Amino acid sequence: MAFLPLFFAMPAMADDVPTEPVVVVVTTPGGDDTSYQIPLTTTVTFDGVQYSSVYATTNSVITFGNPDGT
């Protein structure tokens, strides 16, 4: 009985190395119950609508389209 490898290990190629993500820093002026618009690096389709940004609140809520500071 002979065993054959299921795959062959190959050295990583330069194209296989992931690039570092772009970090966007949003400076918040402070305040509670506030929403901040955060740009996205790619569009997101939610409920059939494409968005290029989201709103994040100081209460860890993310909304699409309109800010919601509550």
JSON list of N, CA and C in Angstrom, two decimals:
[
{"chain": "A", "resi": 1, "resn": "MET", "atom": "N", "xyz": [0.84, -1.15, 0.00]},
{"chain": "A", "resi": 1, "resn": "MET", "atom": "CA", "xyz": [0.00, 0.00, 0.00]},
{"chain": "A", "resi": 1, "resn": "MET", "atom": "C", "xyz": [0.90, 1.23, 0.00]},
{"chain": "A", "resi": 2, "resn": "ALA", "atom": "N", "xyz": [0.60, 2.16, -0.89]},
{"chain": "A", "resi": 2, "resn": "ALA", "atom": "CA", "xyz": [1.38, 3.39, -0.99]},
{"chain": "A", "resi": 2, "resn": "ALA", "atom": "C", "xyz": [0.51, 4.58, -0.58]},
{"chain": "A", "resi": 3, "resn": "PHE", "atom": "N", "xyz": [1.14, 5.55, 0.09]},
{"chain": "A", "resi": 3, "resn": "PHE", "atom": "CA", "xyz": [0.45, 6.77, 0.49]},
{"chain": "A", "resi": 3, "resn": "PHE", "atom": "C", "xyz": [0.96, 7.92, -0.34]},
{"chain": "A", "resi": 4, "resn": "LEU", "atom": "N", "xyz": [0.04, 8.70, -0.85]},
{"chain": "A", "resi": 4, "resn": "LEU", "atom": "CA", "xyz": [0.40, 9.87, -1.64]},
{"chain": "A", "resi": 4, "resn": "LEU", "atom": "C", "xyz": [-0.04, 11.13, -0.87]},
{"chain": "A", "resi": 5, "resn": "PRO", "atom": "N", "xyz": [0.77, 12.19, -0.90]},
{"chain": "A", "resi": 5, "resn": "PRO", "atom": "CA", "xyz": [0.36, 13.43, -0.21]},
{"chain": "A", "resi": 5, "resn": "PRO", "atom": "C", "xyz": [-0.87, 14.03, -0.87]},
{"chain": "A", "resi": 6, "resn": "LEU", "atom": "N", "xyz": [-1.73, 14.60, -0.05]},
{"chain": "A", "resi": 6, "resn": "LEU", "atom": "CA", "xyz": [-2.93, 15.24, -0.58]},
{"chain": "A", "resi": 6, "resn": "LEU", "atom": "C", "xyz": [-2.64, 16.63, -1.13]},
{"chain": "A", "resi": 7, "resn": "PHE", "atom": "N", "xyz": [-1.55, 17.23, -0.71]},
{"chain": "A", "resi": 7, "resn": "PHE", "atom": "CA", "xyz": [-1.17, 18.54, -1.21]},
{"chain": "A", "resi": 7, "resn": "PHE", "atom": "C", "xyz": [0.34, 18.66, -1.12]},
{"chain": "A", "resi": 8, "resn": "PHE", "atom": "N", "xyz": [0.87, 19.59, -1.84]},
{"chain": "A", "resi": 8, "resn": "PHE", "atom": "CA", "xyz": [2.29, 19.85, -1.82]},
{"chain": "A", "resi": 8, "resn": "PHE", "atom": "C", "xyz": [2.52, 21.25, -1.23]},
{"chain": "A", "resi": 9, "resn": "ALA", "atom": "N", "xyz": [3.38, 21.35, -0.25]},
{"chain": "A", "resi": 9, "resn": "ALA", "atom": "CA", "xyz": [3.70, 22.65, 0.35]},
{"chain": "A", "resi": 9, "resn": "ALA", "atom": "C", "xyz": [4.57, 23.43, -0.62]},
{"chain": "A", "resi": 10, "resn": "MET", "atom": "N", "xyz": [4.20, 24.69, -0.83]},
{"chain": "A", "resi": 10, "resn": "MET", "atom": "CA", "xyz": [4.96, 25.56, -1.71]},
{"chain": "A", "resi": 10, "resn": "MET", "atom": "C", "xyz": [5.34, 26.81, -0.93]},
{"chain": "A", "resi": 11, "resn": "PRO", "atom": "N", "xyz": [6.48, 27.39, -1.23]},
{"chain": "A", "resi": 11, "resn": "PRO", "atom": "CA", "xyz": [6.86, 28.63, -0.54]},
{"chain": "A", "resi": 11, "resn": "PRO", "atom": "C", "xyz": [5.88, 29.75, -0.88]},
{"chain": "A", "resi": 12, "resn": "ALA", "atom": "N", "xyz": [5.70, 30.64, 0.06]},
{"chain": "A", "resi": 12, "resn": "ALA", "atom": "CA", "xyz": [4.80, 31.77, -0.15]},
{"chain": "A", "resi": 12, "resn": "ALA", "atom": "C", "xyz": [5.38, 32.69, -1.21]},
{"chain": "A", "resi": 13, "resn": "MET", "atom": "N", "xyz": [4.51, 33.21, -2.02]},
{"chain": "A", "resi": 13, "resn": "MET", "atom": "CA", "xyz": [4.91, 34.16, -3.06]},
{"chain": "A", "resi": 13, "resn": "MET", "atom": "C", "xyz": [4.59, 35.56, -2.55]},
{"chain": "A", "resi": 14, "resn": "ALA", "atom": "N", "xyz": [5.24, 36.56, -3.14]},
{"chain": "A", "resi": 14, "resn": "ALA", "atom": "CA", "xyz": [5.02, 37.94, -2.73]},
{"chain": "A", "resi": 14, "resn": "ALA", "atom": "C", "xyz": [3.55, 38.34, -2.87]},
{"chain": "A", "resi": 15, "resn": "ASP", "atom": "N", "xyz": [2.87, 37.80, -3.87]},
{"chain": "A", "resi": 15, "resn": "ASP", "atom": "CA", "xyz": [1.46, 38.12, -4.09]},
{"chain": "A", "resi": 15, "resn": "ASP", "atom": "C", "xyz": [0.56, 37.51, -3.01]},
{"chain": "A", "resi": 16, "resn": "ASP", "atom": "N", "xyz": [1.04, 36.50, -2.29]},
{"chain": "A", "resi": 16, "resn": "ASP", "atom": "CA", "xyz": [0.24, 35.83, -1.28]},
{"chain": "A", "resi": 16, "resn": "ASP", "atom": "C", "xyz": [0.24, 36.57, 0.06]},
{"chain": "A", "resi": 17, "resn": "VAL", "atom": "N", "xyz": [1.12, 37.53, 0.21]},
{"chain": "A", "resi": 17, "resn": "VAL", "atom": "CA", "xyz": [1.24, 38.24, 1.49]},
{"chain": "A", "resi": 17, "resn": "VAL", "atom": "C", "xyz": [0.18, 39.33, 1.53]},
{"chain": "A", "resi": 18, "resn": "PRO", "atom": "N", "xyz": [-0.69, 39.33, 2.54]},
{"chain": "A", "resi": 18, "resn": "PRO", "atom": "CA", "xyz": [-1.73, 40.36, 2.59]},
{"chain": "A", "resi": 18, "resn": "PRO", "atom": "C", "xyz": [-1.13, 41.73, 2.89]},
{"chain": "A", "resi": 19, "resn": "THR", "atom": "N", "xyz": [-1.75, 42.75, 2.34]},
{"chain": "A", "resi": 19, "resn": "THR", "atom": "CA", "xyz": [-1.30, 44.11, 2.60]},
{"chain": "A", "resi": 19, "resn": "THR", "atom": "C", "xyz": [-1.91, 44.60, 3.90]},
{"chain": "A", "resi": 20, "resn": "GLU", "atom": "N", "xyz": [-1.27, 45.57, 4.50]},
{"chain": "A", "resi": 20, "resn": "GLU", "atom": "CA", "xyz": [-1.77, 46.12, 5.76]},
{"chain": "A", "resi": 20, "resn": "GLU", "atom": "C", "xyz": [-3.05, 46.92, 5.49]},
{"chain": "A", "resi": 21, "resn": "PRO", "atom": "N", "xyz": [-4.03, 46.82, 6.38]},
{"chain": "A", "resi": 21, "resn": "PRO", "atom": "CA", "xyz": [-5.26, 47.59, 6.18]},
{"chain": "A", "resi": 21, "resn": "PRO", "atom": "C", "xyz": [-5.02, 49.08, 6.44]},
{"chain": "A", "resi": 22, "resn": "VAL", "atom": "N", "xyz": [-5.84, 49.90, 5.82]},
{"chain": "A", "resi": 22, "resn": "VAL", "atom": "CA", "xyz": [-5.75, 51.33, 6.02]},
{"chain": "A", "resi": 22, "resn": "VAL", "atom": "C", "xyz": [-6.51, 51.67, 7.30]},
{"chain": "A", "resi": 23, "resn": "VAL", "atom": "N", "xyz": [-5.86, 52.39, 8.20]},
{"chain": "A", "resi": 23, "resn": "VAL", "atom": "CA", "xyz": [-6.49, 52.78, 9.46]},
{"chain": "A", "resi": 23, "resn": "VAL", "atom": "C", "xyz": [-6.95, 54.23, 9.34]},
{"chain": "A", "resi": 24, "resn": "VAL", "atom": "N", "xyz": [-8.23, 54.46, 9.59]},
{"chain": "A", "resi": 24, "resn": "VAL", "atom": "CA", "xyz": [-8.78, 55.81, 9.57]},
{"chain": "A", "resi": 24, "resn": "VAL", "atom": "C", "xyz": [-9.01, 56.24, 11.01]},
{"chain": "A", "resi": 25, "resn": "VAL", "atom": "N", "xyz": [-8.40, 57.33, 11.41]},
{"chain": "A", "resi": 25, "resn": "VAL", "atom": "CA", "xyz": [-8.56, 57.85, 12.76]},
{"chain": "A", "resi": 25, "resn": "VAL", "atom": "C", "xyz": [-9.58, 58.98, 12.73]},
{"chain": "A", "resi": 26, "resn": "VAL", "atom": "N", "xyz": [-10.62, 58.86, 13.53]},
{"chain": "A", "resi": 26, "resn": "VAL", "atom": "CA", "xyz": [-11.65, 59.89, 13.61]},
{"chain": "A", "resi": 26, "resn": "VAL", "atom": "C", "xyz": [-11.49, 60.58, 14.96]},
{"chain": "A", "resi": 27, "resn": "THR", "atom": "N", "xyz": [-11.20, 61.87, 14.92]},
{"chain": "A", "resi": 27, "resn": "THR", "atom": "CA", "xyz": [-11.06, 62.63, 16.15]},
{"chain": "A", "resi": 27, "resn": "THR", "atom": "C", "xyz": [-12.44, 63.09, 16.60]},
{"chain": "A", "resi": 28, "resn": "THR", "atom": "N", "xyz": [-12.82, 62.68, 17.79]},
{"chain": "A", "resi": 28, "resn": "THR", "atom": "CA", "xyz": [-14.14, 63.03, 18.31]},
{"chain": "A", "resi": 28, "resn": "THR", "atom": "C", "xyz": [-14.02, 64.19, 19.28]},
{"chain": "A", "resi": 29, "resn": "PRO", "atom": "N", "xyz": [-14.86, 65.19, 19.13]},
{"chain": "A", "resi": 29, "resn": "PRO", "atom": "CA", "xyz": [-14.77, 66.35, 20.02]},
{"chain": "A", "resi": 29, "resn": "PRO", "atom": "C", "xyz": [-15.33, 66.09, 21.42]},
{"chain": "A", "resi": 30, "resn": "GLY", "atom": "N", "xyz": [-15.83, 64.92, 21.66]},
{"chain": "A", "resi": 30, "resn": "GLY", "atom": "CA", "xyz": [-16.33, 64.58, 22.98]},
{"chain": "A", "resi": 30, "resn": "GLY", "atom": "C", "xyz": [-17.84, 64.65, 23.04]},
{"chain": "A", "resi": 31, "resn": "GLY", "atom": "N", "xyz": [-18.35, 64.33, 24.20]},
{"chain": "A", "resi": 31, "resn": "GLY", "atom": "CA", "xyz": [-19.79, 64.35, 24.38]},
{"chain": "A", "resi": 31, "resn": "GLY", "atom": "C", "xyz": [-20.35, 62.94, 24.40]},
{"chain": "A", "resi": 32, "resn": "ASP", "atom": "N", "xyz": [-21.45, 62.79, 25.11]},
{"chain": "A", "resi": 32, "resn": "ASP", "atom": "CA", "xyz": [-22.10, 61.49, 25.19]},
{"chain": "A", "resi": 32, "resn": "ASP", "atom": "C", "xyz": [-23.31, 61.49, 24.25]},
{"chain": "A", "resi": 33, "resn": "ASP", "atom": "N", "xyz": [-23.72, 60.31, 23.86]},
{"chain": "A", "resi": 33, "resn": "ASP", "atom": "CA", "xyz": [-24.86, 60.14, 22.96]},
{"chain": "A", "resi": 33, "resn": "ASP", "atom": "C", "xyz": [-24.67, 60.92, 21.67]},
{"chain": "A", "resi": 34, "resn": "THR", "atom": "N", "xyz": [-23.50, 60.74, 21.05]},
{"chain": "A", "resi": 34, "resn": "THR", "atom": "CA", "xyz": [-23.16, 61.43, 19.82]},
{"chain": "A", "resi": 34, "resn": "THR", "atom": "C", "xyz": [-22.80, 60.41, 18.75]},
{"chain": "A", "resi": 35, "resn": "SER", "atom": "N", "xyz": [-23.15, 60.70, 17.48]},
{"chain": "A", "resi": 35, "resn": "SER", "atom": "CA", "xyz": [-22.80, 59.84, 16.35]},
{"chain": "A", "resi": 35, "resn": "SER", "atom": "C", "xyz": [-21.70, 60.50, 15.53]},
{"chain": "A", "resi": 36, "resn": "TYR", "atom": "N", "xyz": [-20.81, 59.66, 14.99]},
{"chain": "A", "resi": 36, "resn": "TYR", "atom": "CA", "xyz": [-19.73, 60.14, 14.14]},
{"chain": "A", "resi": 36, "resn": "TYR", "atom": "C", "xyz": [-19.76, 59.35, 12.84]},
{"chain": "A", "resi": 37, "resn": "GLN", "atom": "N", "xyz": [-19.65, 60.05, 11.72]},
{"chain": "A", "resi": 37, "resn": "GLN", "atom": "CA", "xyz": [-19.65, 59.39, 10.43]},
{"chain": "A", "resi": 37, "resn": "GLN", "atom": "C", "xyz": [-18.28, 58.77, 10.18]},
{"chain": "A", "resi": 38, "resn": "ILE", "atom": "N", "xyz": [-18.27, 57.49, 9.84]},
{"chain": "A", "resi": 38, "resn": "ILE", "atom": "CA", "xyz": [-17.04, 56.74, 9.59]},
{"chain": "A", "resi": 38, "resn": "ILE", "atom": "C", "xyz": [-17.03, 56.31, 8.12]},
{"chain": "A", "resi": 39, "resn": "PRO", "atom": "N", "xyz": [-16.05, 56.75, 7.33]},
{"chain": "A", "resi": 39, "resn": "PRO", "atom": "CA", "xyz": [-15.98, 56.31, 5.93]},
{"chain": "A", "resi": 39, "resn": "PRO", "atom": "C", "xyz": [-15.56, 54.85, 5.83]},
{"chain": "A", "resi": 40, "resn": "LEU", "atom": "N", "xyz": [-16.10, 54.14, 4.86]},
{"chain": "A", "resi": 40, "resn": "LEU", "atom": "CA", "xyz": [-15.73, 52.74, 4.61]},
{"chain": "A", "resi": 40, "resn": "LEU", "atom": "C", "xyz": [-14.81, 52.67, 3.41]},
{"chain": "A", "resi": 41, "resn": "THR", "atom": "N", "xyz": [-13.91, 51.69, 3.41]},
{"chain": "A", "resi": 41, "resn": "THR", "atom": "CA", "xyz": [-12.98, 51.55, 2.28]},
{"chain": "A", "resi": 41, "resn": "THR", "atom": "C", "xyz": [-13.65, 50.91, 1.08]},
{"chain": "A", "resi": 42, "resn": "THR", "atom": "N", "xyz": [-14.79, 50.29, 1.28]},
{"chain": "A", "resi": 42, "resn": "THR", "atom": "CA", "xyz": [-15.56, 49.70, 0.20]},
{"chain": "A", "resi": 42, "resn": "THR", "atom": "C", "xyz": [-17.04, 49.88, 0.53]},
{"chain": "A", "resi": 43, "resn": "THR", "atom": "N", "xyz": [-17.88, 49.85, -0.47]},
{"chain": "A", "resi": 43, "resn": "THR", "atom": "CA", "xyz": [-19.30, 50.02, -0.19]},
{"chain": "A", "resi": 43, "resn": "THR", "atom": "C", "xyz": [-19.88, 48.76, 0.44]},
{"chain": "A", "resi": 44, "resn": "VAL", "atom": "N", "xyz": [-20.91, 48.96, 1.23]},
{"chain": "A", "resi": 44, "resn": "VAL", "atom": "CA", "xyz": [-21.63, 47.86, 1.88]},
{"chain": "A", "resi": 44, "resn": "VAL", "atom": "C", "xyz": [-23.08, 47.96, 1.45]},
{"chain": "A", "resi": 45, "resn": "THR", "atom": "N", "xyz": [-23.64, 46.84, 1.02]},
{"chain": "A", "resi": 45, "resn": "THR", "atom": "CA", "xyz": [-25.06, 46.81, 0.66]},
{"chain": "A", "resi": 45, "resn": "THR", "atom": "C", "xyz": [-25.85, 46.25, 1.83]},
{"chain": "A", "resi": 46, "resn": "PHE", "atom": "N", "xyz": [-26.78, 47.03, 2.34]},
{"chain": "A", "resi": 46, "resn": "PHE", "atom": "CA", "xyz": [-27.62, 46.61, 3.46]},
{"chain": "A", "resi": 46, "resn": "PHE", "atom": "C", "xyz": [-29.07, 46.88, 3.08]},
{"chain": "A", "resi": 47, "resn": "ASP", "atom": "N", "xyz": [-29.87, 45.85, 3.07]},
{"chain": "A", "resi": 47, "resn": "ASP", "atom": "CA", "xyz": [-31.28, 45.94, 2.73]},
{"chain": "A", "resi": 47, "resn": "ASP", "atom": "C", "xyz": [-31.49, 46.58, 1.35]},
{"chain": "A", "resi": 48, "resn": "GLY", "atom": "N", "xyz": [-30.60, 46.23, 0.41]},
{"chain": "A", "resi": 48, "resn": "GLY", "atom": "CA", "xyz": [-30.71, 46.70, -0.96]},
{"chain": "A", "resi": 48, "resn": "GLY", "atom": "C", "xyz": [-30.17, 48.09, -1.22]},
{"chain": "A", "resi": 49, "resn": "VAL", "atom": "N", "xyz": [-29.61, 48.76, -0.22]},
{"chain": "A", "resi": 49, "resn": "VAL", "atom": "CA", "xyz": [-29.06, 50.11, -0.38]},
{"chain": "A", "resi": 49, "resn": "VAL", "atom": "C", "xyz": [-27.56, 50.06, -0.15]},
{"chain": "A", "resi": 50, "resn": "GLN", "atom": "N", "xyz": [-26.80, 50.73, -1.05]},
{"chain": "A", "resi": 50, "resn": "GLN", "atom": "CA", "xyz": [-25.35, 50.77, -0.90]},
{"chain": "A", "resi": 50, "resn": "GLN", "atom": "C", "xyz": [-24.94, 51.96, -0.05]},
{"chain": "A", "resi": 51, "resn": "TYR", "atom": "N", "xyz": [-24.01, 51.71, 0.88]},
{"chain": "A", "resi": 51, "resn": "TYR", "atom": "CA", "xyz": [-23.49, 52.76, 1.76]},
{"chain": "A", "resi": 51, "resn": "TYR", "atom": "C", "xyz": [-21.98, 52.82, 1.64]},
{"chain": "A", "resi": 52, "resn": "SER", "atom": "N", "xyz": [-21.43, 54.04, 1.67]},
{"chain": "A", "resi": 52, "resn": "SER", "atom": "CA", "xyz": [-19.98, 54.22, 1.64]},
{"chain": "A", "resi": 52, "resn": "SER", "atom": "C", "xyz": [-19.47, 54.70, 3.00]},
{"chain": "A", "resi": 53, "resn": "SER", "atom": "N", "xyz": [-20.39, 54.84, 3.97]},
{"chain": "A", "resi": 53, "resn": "SER", "atom": "CA", "xyz": [-20.01, 55.22, 5.33]},
{"chain": "A", "resi": 53, "resn": "SER", "atom": "C", "xyz": [-21.08, 54.70, 6.29]},
{"chain": "A", "resi": 54, "resn": "VAL", "atom": "N", "xyz": [-20.71, 54.63, 7.55]},
{"chain": "A", "resi": 54, "resn": "VAL", "atom": "CA", "xyz": [-21.64, 54.27, 8.61]},
{"chain": "A", "resi": 54, "resn": "VAL", "atom": "C", "xyz": [-21.51, 55.32, 9.70]},
{"chain": "A", "resi": 55, "resn": "TYR", "atom": "N", "xyz": [-22.43, 55.31, 10.63]},
{"chain": "A", "resi": 55, "resn": "TYR", "atom": "CA", "xyz": [-22.36, 56.18, 11.79]},
{"chain": "A", "resi": 55, "resn": "TYR", "atom": "C", "xyz": [-22.13, 55.32, 13.02]},
{"chain": "A", "resi": 56, "resn": "ALA", "atom": "N", "xyz": [-21.14, 55.68, 13.81]},
{"chain": "A", "resi": 56, "resn": "ALA", "atom": "CA", "xyz": [-20.85, 54.97, 15.05]},
{"chain": "A", "resi": 56, "resn": "ALA", "atom": "C", "xyz": [-21.13, 55.93, 16.20]},
{"chain": "A", "resi": 57, "resn": "THR", "atom": "N", "xyz": [-21.77, 55.41, 17.24]},
{"chain": "A", "resi": 57, "resn": "THR", "atom": "CA", "xyz": [-22.11, 56.27, 18.38]},
{"chain": "A", "resi": 57, "resn": "THR", "atom": "C", "xyz": [-21.16, 56.01, 19.54]},
{"chain": "A", "resi": 58, "resn": "THR", "atom": "N", "xyz": [-21.20, 56.89, 20.50]},
{"chain": "A", "resi": 58, "resn": "THR", "atom": "CA", "xyz": [-20.39, 56.72, 21.71]},
{"chain": "A", "resi": 58, "resn": "THR", "atom": "C", "xyz": [-20.92, 55.59, 22.57]},
{"chain": "A", "resi": 59, "resn": "ASN", "atom": "N", "xyz": [-22.10, 55.06, 22.21]},
{"chain": "A", "resi": 59, "resn": "ASN", "atom": "CA", "xyz": [-22.69, 53.93, 22.92]},
{"chain": "A", "resi": 59, "resn": "ASN", "atom": "C", "xyz": [-22.51, 52.62, 22.16]},
{"chain": "A", "resi": 60, "resn": "SER", "atom": "N", "xyz": [-21.57, 52.58, 21.21]},
{"chain": "A", "resi": 60, "resn": "SER", "atom": "CA", "xyz": [-21.24, 51.39, 20.44]},
{"chain": "A", "resi": 60, "resn": "SER", "atom": "C", "xyz": [-22.36, 50.90, 19.55]},
{"chain": "A", "resi": 61, "resn": "VAL", "atom": "N", "xyz": [-23.13, 51.81, 18.99]},
{"chain": "A", "resi": 61, "resn": "VAL", "atom": "CA", "xyz": [-24.20, 51.48, 18.05]},
{"chain": "A", "resi": 61, "resn": "VAL", "atom": "C", "xyz": [-23.75, 51.94, 16.67]},
{"chain": "A", "resi": 62, "resn": "ILE", "atom": "N", "xyz": [-23.95, 51.08, 15.66]},
{"chain": "A", "resi": 62, "resn": "ILE", "atom": "CA", "xyz": [-23.61, 51.44, 14.29]},
{"chain": "A", "resi": 62, "resn": "ILE", "atom": "C", "xyz": [-24.91, 51.53, 13.50]},
{"chain": "A", "resi": 63, "resn": "THR", "atom": "N", "xyz": [-25.08, 52.64, 12.77]},
{"chain": "A", "resi": 63, "resn": "THR", "atom": "CA", "xyz": [-26.28, 52.82, 11.95]},
{"chain": "A", "resi": 63, "resn": "THR", "atom": "C", "xyz": [-25.87, 53.15, 10.53]},
{"chain": "A", "resi": 64, "resn": "PHE", "atom": "N", "xyz": [-26.78, 52.90, 9.60]},
{"chain": "A", "resi": 64, "resn": "PHE", "atom": "CA", "xyz": [-26.59, 53.21, 8.19]},
{"chain": "A", "resi": 64, "resn": "PHE", "atom": "C", "xyz": [-27.48, 54.39, 7.82]},
{"chain": "A", "resi": 65, "resn": "GLY", "atom": "N", "xyz": [-26.95, 55.33, 7.04]},
{"chain": "A", "resi": 65, "resn": "GLY", "atom": "CA", "xyz": [-27.76, 56.39, 6.48]},
{"chain": "A", "resi": 65, "resn": "GLY", "atom": "C", "xyz": [-27.95, 57.61, 7.36]},
{"chain": "A", "resi": 66, "resn": "ASN", "atom": "N", "xyz": [-28.38, 57.43, 8.59]},
{"chain": "A", "resi": 66, "resn": "ASN", "atom": "CA", "xyz": [-28.67, 58.56, 9.48]},
{"chain": "A", "resi": 66, "resn": "ASN", "atom": "C", "xyz": [-28.02, 58.35, 10.83]},
{"chain": "A", "resi": 67, "resn": "PRO", "atom": "N", "xyz": [-27.48, 59.43, 11.42]},
{"chain": "A", "resi": 67, "resn": "PRO", "atom": "CA", "xyz": [-26.90, 59.30, 12.76]},
{"chain": "A", "resi": 67, "resn": "PRO", "atom": "C", "xyz": [-27.99, 59.07, 13.80]},
{"chain": "A", "resi": 68, "resn": "ASP", "atom": "N", "xyz": [-27.64, 58.35, 14.85]},
{"chain": "A", "resi": 68, "resn": "ASP", "atom": "CA", "xyz": [-28.57, 58.10, 15.94]},
{"chain": "A", "resi": 68, "resn": "ASP", "atom": "C", "xyz": [-27.77, 58.14, 17.24]},
{"chain": "A", "resi": 69, "resn": "GLY", "atom": "N", "xyz": [-27.81, 59.23, 17.93]},
{"chain": "A", "resi": 69, "resn": "GLY", "atom": "CA", "xyz": [-27.04, 59.41, 19.14]},
{"chain": "A", "resi": 69, "resn": "GLY", "atom": "C", "xyz": [-27.69, 58.85, 20.38]},
{"chain": "A", "resi": 70, "resn": "THR", "atom": "N", "xyz": [-28.85, 58.25, 20.23]},
{"chain": "A", "resi": 70, "resn": "THR", "atom": "CA", "xyz": [-29.52, 57.73, 21.44]},
{"chain": "A", "resi": 70, "resn": "THR", "atom": "C", "xyz": [-28.91, 56.43, 21.79]}
]
